[in-house]
C-alpha positions as protocol buffer text, in pm:
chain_id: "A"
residue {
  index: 1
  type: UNK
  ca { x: 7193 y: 951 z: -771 }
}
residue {
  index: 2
  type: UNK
  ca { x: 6797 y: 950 z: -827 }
}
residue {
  index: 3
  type: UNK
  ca { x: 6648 y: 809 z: -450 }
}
residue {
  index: 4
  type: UNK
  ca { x: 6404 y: 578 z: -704 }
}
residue {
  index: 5
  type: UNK
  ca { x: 6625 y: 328 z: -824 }
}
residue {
  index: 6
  type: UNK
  ca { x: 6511 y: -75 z: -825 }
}
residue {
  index: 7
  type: UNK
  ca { x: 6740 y: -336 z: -921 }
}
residue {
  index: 8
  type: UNK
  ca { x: 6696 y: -743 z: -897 }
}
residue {
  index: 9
  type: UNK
  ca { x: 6739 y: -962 z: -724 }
}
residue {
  index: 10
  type: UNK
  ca { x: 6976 y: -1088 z: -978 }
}
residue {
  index: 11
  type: UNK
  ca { x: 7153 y: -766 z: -1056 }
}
residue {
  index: 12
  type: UNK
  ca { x: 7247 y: -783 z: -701 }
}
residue {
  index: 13
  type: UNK
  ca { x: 7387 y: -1132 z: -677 }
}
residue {
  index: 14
  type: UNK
  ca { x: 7626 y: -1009 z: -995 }
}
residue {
  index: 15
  type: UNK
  ca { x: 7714 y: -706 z: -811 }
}
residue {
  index: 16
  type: UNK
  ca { x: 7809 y: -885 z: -491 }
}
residue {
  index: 17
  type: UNK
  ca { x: 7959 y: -1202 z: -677 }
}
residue {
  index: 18
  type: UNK
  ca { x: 8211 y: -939 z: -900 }
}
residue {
  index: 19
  type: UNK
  ca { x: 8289 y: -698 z: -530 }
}
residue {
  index: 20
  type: UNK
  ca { x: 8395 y: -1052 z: -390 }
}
residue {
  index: 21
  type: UNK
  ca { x: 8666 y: -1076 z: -669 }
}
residue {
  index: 22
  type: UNK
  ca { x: 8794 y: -694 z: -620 }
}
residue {
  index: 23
  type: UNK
  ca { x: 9151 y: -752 z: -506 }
}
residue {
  index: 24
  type: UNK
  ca { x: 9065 y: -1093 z: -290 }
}
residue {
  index: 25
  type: UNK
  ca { x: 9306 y: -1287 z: -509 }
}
residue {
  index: 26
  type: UNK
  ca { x: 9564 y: -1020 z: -504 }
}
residue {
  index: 27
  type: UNK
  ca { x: 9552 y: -926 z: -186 }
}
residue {
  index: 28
  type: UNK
  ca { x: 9427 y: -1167 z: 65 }
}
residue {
  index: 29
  type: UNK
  ca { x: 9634 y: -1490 z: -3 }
}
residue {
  index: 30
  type: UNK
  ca { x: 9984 y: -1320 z: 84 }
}
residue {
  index: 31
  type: UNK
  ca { x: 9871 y: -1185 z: 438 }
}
residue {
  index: 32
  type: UNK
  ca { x: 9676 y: -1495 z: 573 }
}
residue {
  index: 33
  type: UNK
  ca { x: 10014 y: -1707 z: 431 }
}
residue {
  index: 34
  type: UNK
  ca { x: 10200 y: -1505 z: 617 }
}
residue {
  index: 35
  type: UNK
  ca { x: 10001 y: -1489 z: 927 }
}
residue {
  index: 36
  type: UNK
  ca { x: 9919 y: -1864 z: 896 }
}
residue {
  index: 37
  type: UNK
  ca { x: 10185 y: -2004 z: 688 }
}
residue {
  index: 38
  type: UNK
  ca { x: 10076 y: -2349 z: 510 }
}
residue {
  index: 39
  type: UNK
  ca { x: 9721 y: -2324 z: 775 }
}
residue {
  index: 40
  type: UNK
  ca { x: 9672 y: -2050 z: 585 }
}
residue {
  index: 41
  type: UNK
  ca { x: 9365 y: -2282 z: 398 }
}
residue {
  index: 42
  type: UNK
  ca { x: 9219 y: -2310 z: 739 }
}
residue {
  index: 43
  type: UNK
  ca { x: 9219 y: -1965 z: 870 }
}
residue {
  index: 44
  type: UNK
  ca { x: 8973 y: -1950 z: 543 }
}
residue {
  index: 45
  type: UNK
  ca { x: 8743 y: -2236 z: 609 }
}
residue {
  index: 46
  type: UNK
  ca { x: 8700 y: -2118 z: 989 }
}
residue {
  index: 47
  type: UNK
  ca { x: 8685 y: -1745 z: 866 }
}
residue {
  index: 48
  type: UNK
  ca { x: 8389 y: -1900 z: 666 }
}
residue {
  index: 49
  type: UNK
  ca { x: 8208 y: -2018 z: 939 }
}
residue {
  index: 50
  type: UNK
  ca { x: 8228 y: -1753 z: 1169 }
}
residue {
  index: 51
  type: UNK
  ca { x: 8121 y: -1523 z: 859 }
}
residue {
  index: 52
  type: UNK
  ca { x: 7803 y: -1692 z: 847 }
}
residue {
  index: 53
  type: UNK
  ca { x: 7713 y: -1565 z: 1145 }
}
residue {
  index: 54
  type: UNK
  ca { x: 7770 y: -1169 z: 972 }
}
residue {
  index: 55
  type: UNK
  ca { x: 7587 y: -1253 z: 655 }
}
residue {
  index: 56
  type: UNK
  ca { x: 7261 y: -1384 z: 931 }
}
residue {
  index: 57
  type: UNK
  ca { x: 7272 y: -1027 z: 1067 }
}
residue {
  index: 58
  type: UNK
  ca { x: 7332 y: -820 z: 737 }
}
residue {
  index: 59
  type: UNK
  ca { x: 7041 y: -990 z: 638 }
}
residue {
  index: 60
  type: UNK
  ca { x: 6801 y: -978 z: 998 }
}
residue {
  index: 61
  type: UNK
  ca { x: 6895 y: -628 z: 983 }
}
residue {
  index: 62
  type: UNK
  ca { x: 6808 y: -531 z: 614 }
}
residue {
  index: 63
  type: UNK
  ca { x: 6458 y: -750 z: 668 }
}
residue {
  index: 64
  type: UNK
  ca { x: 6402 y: -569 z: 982 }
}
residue {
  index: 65
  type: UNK
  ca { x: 6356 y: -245 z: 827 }
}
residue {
  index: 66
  type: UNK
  ca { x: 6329 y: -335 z: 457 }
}
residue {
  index: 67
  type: UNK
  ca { x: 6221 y: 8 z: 344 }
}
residue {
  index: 68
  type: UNK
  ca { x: 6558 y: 203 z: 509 }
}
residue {
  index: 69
  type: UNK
  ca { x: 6938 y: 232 z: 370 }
}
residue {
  index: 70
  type: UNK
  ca { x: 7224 y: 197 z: 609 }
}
residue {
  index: 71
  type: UNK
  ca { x: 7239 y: 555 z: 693 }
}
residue {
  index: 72
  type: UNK
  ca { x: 6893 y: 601 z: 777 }
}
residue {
  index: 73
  type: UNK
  ca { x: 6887 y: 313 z: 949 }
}
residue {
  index: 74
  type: UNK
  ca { x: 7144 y: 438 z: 1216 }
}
residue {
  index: 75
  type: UNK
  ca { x: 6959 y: 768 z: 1213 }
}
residue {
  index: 76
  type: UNK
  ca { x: 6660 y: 590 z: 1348 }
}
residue {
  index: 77
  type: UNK
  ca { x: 6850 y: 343 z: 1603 }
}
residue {
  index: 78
  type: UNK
  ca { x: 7094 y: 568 z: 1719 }
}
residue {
  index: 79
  type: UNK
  ca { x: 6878 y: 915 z: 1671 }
}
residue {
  index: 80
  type: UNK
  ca { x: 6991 y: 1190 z: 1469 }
}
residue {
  index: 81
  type: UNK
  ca { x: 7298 y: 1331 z: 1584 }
}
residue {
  index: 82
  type: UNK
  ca { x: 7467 y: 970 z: 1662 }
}
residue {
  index: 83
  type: UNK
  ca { x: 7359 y: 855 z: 1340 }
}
residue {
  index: 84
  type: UNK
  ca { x: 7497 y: 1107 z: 1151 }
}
residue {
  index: 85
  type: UNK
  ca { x: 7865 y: 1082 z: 1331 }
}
residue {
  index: 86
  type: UNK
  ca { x: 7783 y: 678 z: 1235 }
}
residue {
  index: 87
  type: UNK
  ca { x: 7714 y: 759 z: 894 }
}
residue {
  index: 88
  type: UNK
  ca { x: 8056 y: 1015 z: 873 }
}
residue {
  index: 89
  type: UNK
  ca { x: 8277 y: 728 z: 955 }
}
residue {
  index: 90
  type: UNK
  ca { x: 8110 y: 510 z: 722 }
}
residue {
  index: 91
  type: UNK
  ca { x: 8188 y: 765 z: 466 }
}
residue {
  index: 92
  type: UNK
  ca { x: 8559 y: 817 z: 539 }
}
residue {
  index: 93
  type: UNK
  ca { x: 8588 y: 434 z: 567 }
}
residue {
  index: 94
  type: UNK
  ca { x: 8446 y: 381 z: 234 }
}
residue {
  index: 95
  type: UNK
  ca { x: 8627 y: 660 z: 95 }
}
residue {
  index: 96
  type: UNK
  ca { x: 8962 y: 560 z: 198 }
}
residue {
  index: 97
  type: UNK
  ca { x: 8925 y: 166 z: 92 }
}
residue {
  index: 98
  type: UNK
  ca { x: 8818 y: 332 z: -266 }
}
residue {
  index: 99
  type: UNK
  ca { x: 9110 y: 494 z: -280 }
}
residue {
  index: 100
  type: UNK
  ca { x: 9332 y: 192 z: -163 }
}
residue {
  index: 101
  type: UNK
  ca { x: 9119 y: -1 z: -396 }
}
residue {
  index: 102
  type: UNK
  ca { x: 9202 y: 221 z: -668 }
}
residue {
  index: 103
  type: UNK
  ca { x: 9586 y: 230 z: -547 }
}
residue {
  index: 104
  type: UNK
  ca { x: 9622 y: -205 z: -627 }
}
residue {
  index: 105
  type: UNK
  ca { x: 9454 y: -194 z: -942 }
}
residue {
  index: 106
  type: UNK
  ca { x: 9644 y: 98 z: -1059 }
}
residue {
  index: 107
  type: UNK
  ca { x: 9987 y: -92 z: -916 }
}
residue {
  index: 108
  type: UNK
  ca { x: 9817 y: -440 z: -1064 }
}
residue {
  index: 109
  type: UNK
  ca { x: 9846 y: -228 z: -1412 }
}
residue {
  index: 110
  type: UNK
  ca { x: 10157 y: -80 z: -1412 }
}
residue {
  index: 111
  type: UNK
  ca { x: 10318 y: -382 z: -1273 }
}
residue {
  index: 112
  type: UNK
  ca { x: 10230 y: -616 z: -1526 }
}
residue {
  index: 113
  type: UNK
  ca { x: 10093 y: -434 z: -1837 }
}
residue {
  index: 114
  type: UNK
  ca { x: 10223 y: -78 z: -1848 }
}
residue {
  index: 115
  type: UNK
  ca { x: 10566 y: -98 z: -1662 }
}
residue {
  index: 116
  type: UNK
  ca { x: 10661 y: 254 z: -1782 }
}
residue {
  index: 117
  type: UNK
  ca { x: 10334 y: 445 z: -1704 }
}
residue {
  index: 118
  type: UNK
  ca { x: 10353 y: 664 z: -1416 }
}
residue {
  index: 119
  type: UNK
  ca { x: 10139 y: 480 z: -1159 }
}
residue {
  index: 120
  type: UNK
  ca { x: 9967 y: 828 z: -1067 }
}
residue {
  index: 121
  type: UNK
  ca { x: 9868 y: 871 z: -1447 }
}
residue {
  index: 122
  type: UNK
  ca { x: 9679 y: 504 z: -1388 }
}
residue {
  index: 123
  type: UNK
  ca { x: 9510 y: 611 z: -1031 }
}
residue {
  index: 124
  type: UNK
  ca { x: 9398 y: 911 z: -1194 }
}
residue {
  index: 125
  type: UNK
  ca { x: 9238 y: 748 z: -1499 }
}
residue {
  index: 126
  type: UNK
  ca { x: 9085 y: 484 z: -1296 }
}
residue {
  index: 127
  type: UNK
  ca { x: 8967 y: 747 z: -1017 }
}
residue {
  index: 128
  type: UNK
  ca { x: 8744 y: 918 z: -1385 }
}
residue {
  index: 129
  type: UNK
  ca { x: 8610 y: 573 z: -1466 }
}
residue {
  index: 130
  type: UNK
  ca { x: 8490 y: 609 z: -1108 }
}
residue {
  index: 131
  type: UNK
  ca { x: 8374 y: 961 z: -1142 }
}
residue {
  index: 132
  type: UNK
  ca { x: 8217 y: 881 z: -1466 }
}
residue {
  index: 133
  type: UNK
  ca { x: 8015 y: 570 z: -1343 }
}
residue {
  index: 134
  type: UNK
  ca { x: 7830 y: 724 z: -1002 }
}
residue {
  index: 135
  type: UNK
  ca { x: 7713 y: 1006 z: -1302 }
}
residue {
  index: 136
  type: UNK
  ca { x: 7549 y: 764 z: -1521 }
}
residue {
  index: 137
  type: UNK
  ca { x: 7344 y: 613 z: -1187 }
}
residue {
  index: 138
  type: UNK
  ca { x: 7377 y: 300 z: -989 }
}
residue {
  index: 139
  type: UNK
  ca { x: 7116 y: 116 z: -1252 }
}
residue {
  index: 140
  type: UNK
  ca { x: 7320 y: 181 z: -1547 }
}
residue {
  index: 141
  type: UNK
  ca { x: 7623 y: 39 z: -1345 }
}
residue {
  index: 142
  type: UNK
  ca { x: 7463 y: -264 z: -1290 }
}
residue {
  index: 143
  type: UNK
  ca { x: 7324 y: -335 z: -1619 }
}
residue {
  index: 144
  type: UNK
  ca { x: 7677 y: -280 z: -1723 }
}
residue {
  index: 145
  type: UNK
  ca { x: 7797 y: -576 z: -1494 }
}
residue {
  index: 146
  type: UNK
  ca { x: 7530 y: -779 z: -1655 }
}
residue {
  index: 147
  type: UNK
  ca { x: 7772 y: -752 z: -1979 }
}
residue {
  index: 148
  type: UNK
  ca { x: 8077 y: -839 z: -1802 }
}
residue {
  index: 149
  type: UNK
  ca { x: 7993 y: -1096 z: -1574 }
}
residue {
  index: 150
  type: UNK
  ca { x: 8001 y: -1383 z: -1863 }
}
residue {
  index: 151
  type: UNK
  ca { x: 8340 y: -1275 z: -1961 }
}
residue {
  index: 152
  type: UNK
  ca { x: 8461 y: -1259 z: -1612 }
}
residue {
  index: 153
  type: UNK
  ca { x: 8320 y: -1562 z: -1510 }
}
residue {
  index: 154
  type: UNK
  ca { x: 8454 y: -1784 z: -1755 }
}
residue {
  index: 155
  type: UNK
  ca { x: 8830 y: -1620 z: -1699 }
}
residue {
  index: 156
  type: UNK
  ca { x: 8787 y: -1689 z: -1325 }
}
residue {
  index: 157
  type: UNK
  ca { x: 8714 y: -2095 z: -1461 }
}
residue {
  index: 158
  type: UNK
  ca { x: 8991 y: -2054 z: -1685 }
}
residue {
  index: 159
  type: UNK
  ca { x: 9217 y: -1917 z: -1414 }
}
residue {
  index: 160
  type: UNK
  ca { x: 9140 y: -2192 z: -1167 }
}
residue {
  index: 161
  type: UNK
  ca { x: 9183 y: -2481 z: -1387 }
}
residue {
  index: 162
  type: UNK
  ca { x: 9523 y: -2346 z: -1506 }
}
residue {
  index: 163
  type: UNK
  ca { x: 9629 y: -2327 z: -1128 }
}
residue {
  index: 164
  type: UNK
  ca { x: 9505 y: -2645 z: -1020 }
}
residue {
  index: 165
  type: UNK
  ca { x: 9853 y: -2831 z: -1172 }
}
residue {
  index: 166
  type: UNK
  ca { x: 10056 y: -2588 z: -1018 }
}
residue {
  index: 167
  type: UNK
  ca { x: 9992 y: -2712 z: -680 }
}
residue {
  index: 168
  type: UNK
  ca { x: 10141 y: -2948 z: -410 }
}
residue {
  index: 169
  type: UNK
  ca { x: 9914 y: -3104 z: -125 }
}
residue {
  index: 170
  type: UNK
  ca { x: 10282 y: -3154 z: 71 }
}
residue {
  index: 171
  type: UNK
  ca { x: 10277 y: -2790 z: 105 }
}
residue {
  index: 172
  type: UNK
  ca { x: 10016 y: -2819 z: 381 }
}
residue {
  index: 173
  type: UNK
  ca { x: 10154 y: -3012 z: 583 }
}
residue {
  index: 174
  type: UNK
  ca { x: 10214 y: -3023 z: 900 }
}
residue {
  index: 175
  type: UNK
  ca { x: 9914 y: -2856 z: 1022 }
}
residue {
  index: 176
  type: UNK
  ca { x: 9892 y: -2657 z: 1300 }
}
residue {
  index: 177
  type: UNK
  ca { x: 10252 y: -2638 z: 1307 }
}
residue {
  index: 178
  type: UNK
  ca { x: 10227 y: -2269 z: 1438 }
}
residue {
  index: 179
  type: UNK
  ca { x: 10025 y: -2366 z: 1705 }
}
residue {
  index: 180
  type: UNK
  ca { x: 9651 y: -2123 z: 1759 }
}
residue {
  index: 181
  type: UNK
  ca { x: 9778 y: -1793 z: 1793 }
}
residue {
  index: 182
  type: UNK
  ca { x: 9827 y: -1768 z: 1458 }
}
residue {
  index: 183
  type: UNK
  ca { x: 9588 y: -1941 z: 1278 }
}
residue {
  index: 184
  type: UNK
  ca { x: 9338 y: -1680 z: 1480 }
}
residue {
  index: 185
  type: UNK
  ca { x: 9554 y: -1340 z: 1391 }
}
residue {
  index: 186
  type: UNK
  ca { x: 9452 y: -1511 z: 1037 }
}
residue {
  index: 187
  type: UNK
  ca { x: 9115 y: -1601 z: 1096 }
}
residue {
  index: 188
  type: UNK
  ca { x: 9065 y: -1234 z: 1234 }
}
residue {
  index: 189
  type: UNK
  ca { x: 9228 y: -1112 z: 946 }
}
residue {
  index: 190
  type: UNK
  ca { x: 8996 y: -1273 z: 699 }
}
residue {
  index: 191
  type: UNK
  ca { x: 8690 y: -1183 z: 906 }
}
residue {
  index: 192
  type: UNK
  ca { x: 8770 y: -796 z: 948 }
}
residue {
  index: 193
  type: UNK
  ca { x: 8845 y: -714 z: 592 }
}
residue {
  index: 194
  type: UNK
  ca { x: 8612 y: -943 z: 410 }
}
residue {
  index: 195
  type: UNK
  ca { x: 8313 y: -989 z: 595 }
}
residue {
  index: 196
  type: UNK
  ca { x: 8316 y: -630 z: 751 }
}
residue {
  index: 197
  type: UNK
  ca { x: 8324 y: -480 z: 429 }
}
residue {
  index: 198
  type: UNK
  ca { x: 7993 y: -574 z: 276 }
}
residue {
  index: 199
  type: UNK
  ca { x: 7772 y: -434 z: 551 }
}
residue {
  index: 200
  type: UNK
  ca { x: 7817 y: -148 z: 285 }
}
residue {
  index: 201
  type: UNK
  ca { x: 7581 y: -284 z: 89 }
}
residue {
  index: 202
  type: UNK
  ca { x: 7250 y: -221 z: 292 }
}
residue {
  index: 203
  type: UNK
  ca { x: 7284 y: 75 z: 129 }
}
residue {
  index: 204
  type: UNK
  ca { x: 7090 y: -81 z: -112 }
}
residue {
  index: 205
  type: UNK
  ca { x: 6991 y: -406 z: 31 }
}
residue {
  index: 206
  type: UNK
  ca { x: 6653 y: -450 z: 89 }
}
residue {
  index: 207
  type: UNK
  ca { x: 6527 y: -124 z: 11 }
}
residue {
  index: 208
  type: UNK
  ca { x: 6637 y: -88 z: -335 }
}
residue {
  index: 209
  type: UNK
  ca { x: 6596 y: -464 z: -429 }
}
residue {
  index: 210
  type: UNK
  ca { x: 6253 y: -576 z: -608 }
}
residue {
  index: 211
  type: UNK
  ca { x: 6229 y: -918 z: -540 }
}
residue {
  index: 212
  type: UNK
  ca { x: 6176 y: -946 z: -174 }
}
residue {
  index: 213
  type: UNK
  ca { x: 6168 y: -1364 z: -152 }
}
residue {
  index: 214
  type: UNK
  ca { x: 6519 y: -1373 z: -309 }
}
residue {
  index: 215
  type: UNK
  ca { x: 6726 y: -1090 z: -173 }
}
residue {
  index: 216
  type: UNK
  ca { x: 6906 y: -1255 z: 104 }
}
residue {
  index: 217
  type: UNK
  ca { x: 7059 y: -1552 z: -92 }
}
residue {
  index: 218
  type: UNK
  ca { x: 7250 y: -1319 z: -288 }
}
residue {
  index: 219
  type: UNK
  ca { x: 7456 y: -1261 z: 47 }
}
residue {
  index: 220
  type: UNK
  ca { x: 7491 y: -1617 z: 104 }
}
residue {
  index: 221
  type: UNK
  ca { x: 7607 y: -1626 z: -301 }
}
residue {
  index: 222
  type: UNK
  ca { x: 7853 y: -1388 z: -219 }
}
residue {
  index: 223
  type: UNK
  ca { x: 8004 y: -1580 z: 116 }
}
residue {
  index: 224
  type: UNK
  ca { x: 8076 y: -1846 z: -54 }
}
residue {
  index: 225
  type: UNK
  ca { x: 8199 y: -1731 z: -359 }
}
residue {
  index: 226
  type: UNK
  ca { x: 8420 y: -1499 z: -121 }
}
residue {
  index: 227
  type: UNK
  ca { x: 8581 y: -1788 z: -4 }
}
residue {
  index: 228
  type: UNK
  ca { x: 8617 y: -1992 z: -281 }
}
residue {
  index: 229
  type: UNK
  ca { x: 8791 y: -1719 z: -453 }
}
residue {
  index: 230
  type: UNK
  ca { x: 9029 y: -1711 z: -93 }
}
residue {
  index: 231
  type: UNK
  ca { x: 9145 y: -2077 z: -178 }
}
residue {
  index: 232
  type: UNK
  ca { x: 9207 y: -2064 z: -514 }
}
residue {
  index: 233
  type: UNK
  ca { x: 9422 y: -1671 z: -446 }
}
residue {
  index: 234
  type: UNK
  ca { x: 9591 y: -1897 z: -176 }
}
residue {
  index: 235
  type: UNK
  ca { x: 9636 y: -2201 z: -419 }
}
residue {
  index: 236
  type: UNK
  ca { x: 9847 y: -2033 z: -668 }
}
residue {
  index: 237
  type: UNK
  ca { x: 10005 y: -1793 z: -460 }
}
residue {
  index: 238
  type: UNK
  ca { x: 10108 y: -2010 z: -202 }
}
residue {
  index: 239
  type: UNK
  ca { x: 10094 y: -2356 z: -235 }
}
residue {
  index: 240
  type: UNK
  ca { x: 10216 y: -2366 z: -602 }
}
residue {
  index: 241
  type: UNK
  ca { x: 10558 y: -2181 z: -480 }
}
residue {
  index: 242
  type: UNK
  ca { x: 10615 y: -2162 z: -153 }
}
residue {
  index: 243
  type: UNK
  ca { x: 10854 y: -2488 z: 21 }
}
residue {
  index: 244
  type: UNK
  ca { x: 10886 y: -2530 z: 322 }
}
C-alpha cells in the first residue's frame, strides 16, 4: 500500500462510524446480557464514560506526533527492538480478530441466507473480498464506503425504528439486582473489546488525515455511535425477548 495516501477528515469519520457497526449488534448484546443480565444497559452507559477517557489518549497521542503511524510511533518510544516486538503483537492481534471477524460474518451468512453453503466456502470468499480490497489501496476502500454509507445508514434507521415496538421497559427492572461484581465483569467487557480495538487506527490517524482541525471528532463520532449501536443490539436482543 503506497506510504502517500491522504484521506479526510470525512472519509475517516465514515470509516470509523461503519468499523463501529462490524459485529457490535451481533456480538456484543448477548455477552454483556449475560454478564449483566437486565443491567446489561448500564454496563454500556458506564463503559461509555470510562471510554472517553481512551478516545482523550488515542487522540493526545496521534496529536503528539501527528506525522508518525502506530508502529513507528512505538519504534521511537520504545526504541527499535521493543518496538518492533510491540508492533508483532499488534500484527497477530489484528490478524486473528480479522479472521474471527471474518468467521461471524461468514456464520451471519450461512445462518440466515445460505443455510446449505459450506460455511468454509463463505470464509473463503469473504477472506478474497479482503485480499482483493488491501490490492486496490486504502483510498479506493474508502471512497468505496463513501457509496455505502447512505444505504447503510438508512437500514441502521430502519432497523431501529422496527425494534423500538418490540421492547418492554419491565425488562429492566430491578436494577442492580446482581449486585457490582457483575455489572463491572460487563463494563470490562465492553471496554476491552470495543474501546481497545480502535487504537488500530493511528495507523492512519493523524498522519494520513488532511484536515488537521477536524480529525479528532471523528473519534468522538465513533464513541458514541459505538454505543448507541450497543443499546439498540441490546434492545432487540434482549429486552424484546428475554423475561425474567
Amino acid at each position: 500500500m503506497p506510504g502517500s495516501f491522504k484521506i479526510s477528515s470525512h472519509q475517516l469519520m465514515i470509516l470509523i462510524l461503519l468499523y463501529s457497526v462490524g459485529t457490535v449488534i451481533l456480538h456484543t448484546p448477548s455477552p454483556l446480557a449475560g454478564f449483566a443480565k437486565q443491567d446489561a444497559w448500564l454496563a454500556a452507559l458506564f463503559g461509555t464514560g470510562i471510554a472517553l477517557i481512551f478516545v482523550w489518549f488515542y487522540i493526545k497521542v496521534g496529536n503528539l506526533y501527528p506525522d508518525l503511524a502506530l508502529d513507528q510511533i512505538n519504534e521511537k518510544v520504545f526504541g527499535t527492538l521493543v518496538g518492533k516486538m510491540i508492533n508483532l503483537t499488534f500484527f497477530f492481534w489484528s490478524f486473528s480478530t480479522a479472521a474471527e471477524t471474518t468467521y461471524y460474518v461468514g456464520n451471519f451468512i450461512k445462518t440466515f441466507w445460505m443455510p446449505d453453503t459450506p460455511l468454509v466456502a463463505l470464509n473463503i470468499l469473504l477472506a478474497a473480498v479482503v485480499i482483493f480490497t488491501v490490492r486496490l489501496g486504502f483510498e479506493t476502500f474508502t471512497r468505496t464506503l463513501e457509496i455505502f454509507f447512505i444505504p447503510v445508514l438508512l437500514l441502521l434507521t430502519i432497523f431501529l425504528v422496527s425494534i423500538i415496538p418490540q421492547g418492554n421497559i419491565q425488562n429492566i427492572q430491578p436494577v442492580f439486582e446482581g449486585g457490582a461484581k457483575p455489572l463491572i465483569r460487563a463494563i470490562l467487557f465492553y471496554v476491552s473489546v470495543f474501546t481497545l480495538s480502535p487504537v488500530m487506527f493511528l495507523m492512519i490517524f493523524p498522519s494520513k488525515v488532511s484536515e488537521r482541525k477536524k480529525r479528532g471528532k471523528s473519534f468522538l463520532y465513533w464513541h458514541f455511535d459505538r454505543r448507541n449501536h450497543i443499546n439498540s443490539g441490546y434492545h432487540d436482543g434482549y429486552l424484546g425477548s428475554w423475561t425474567r
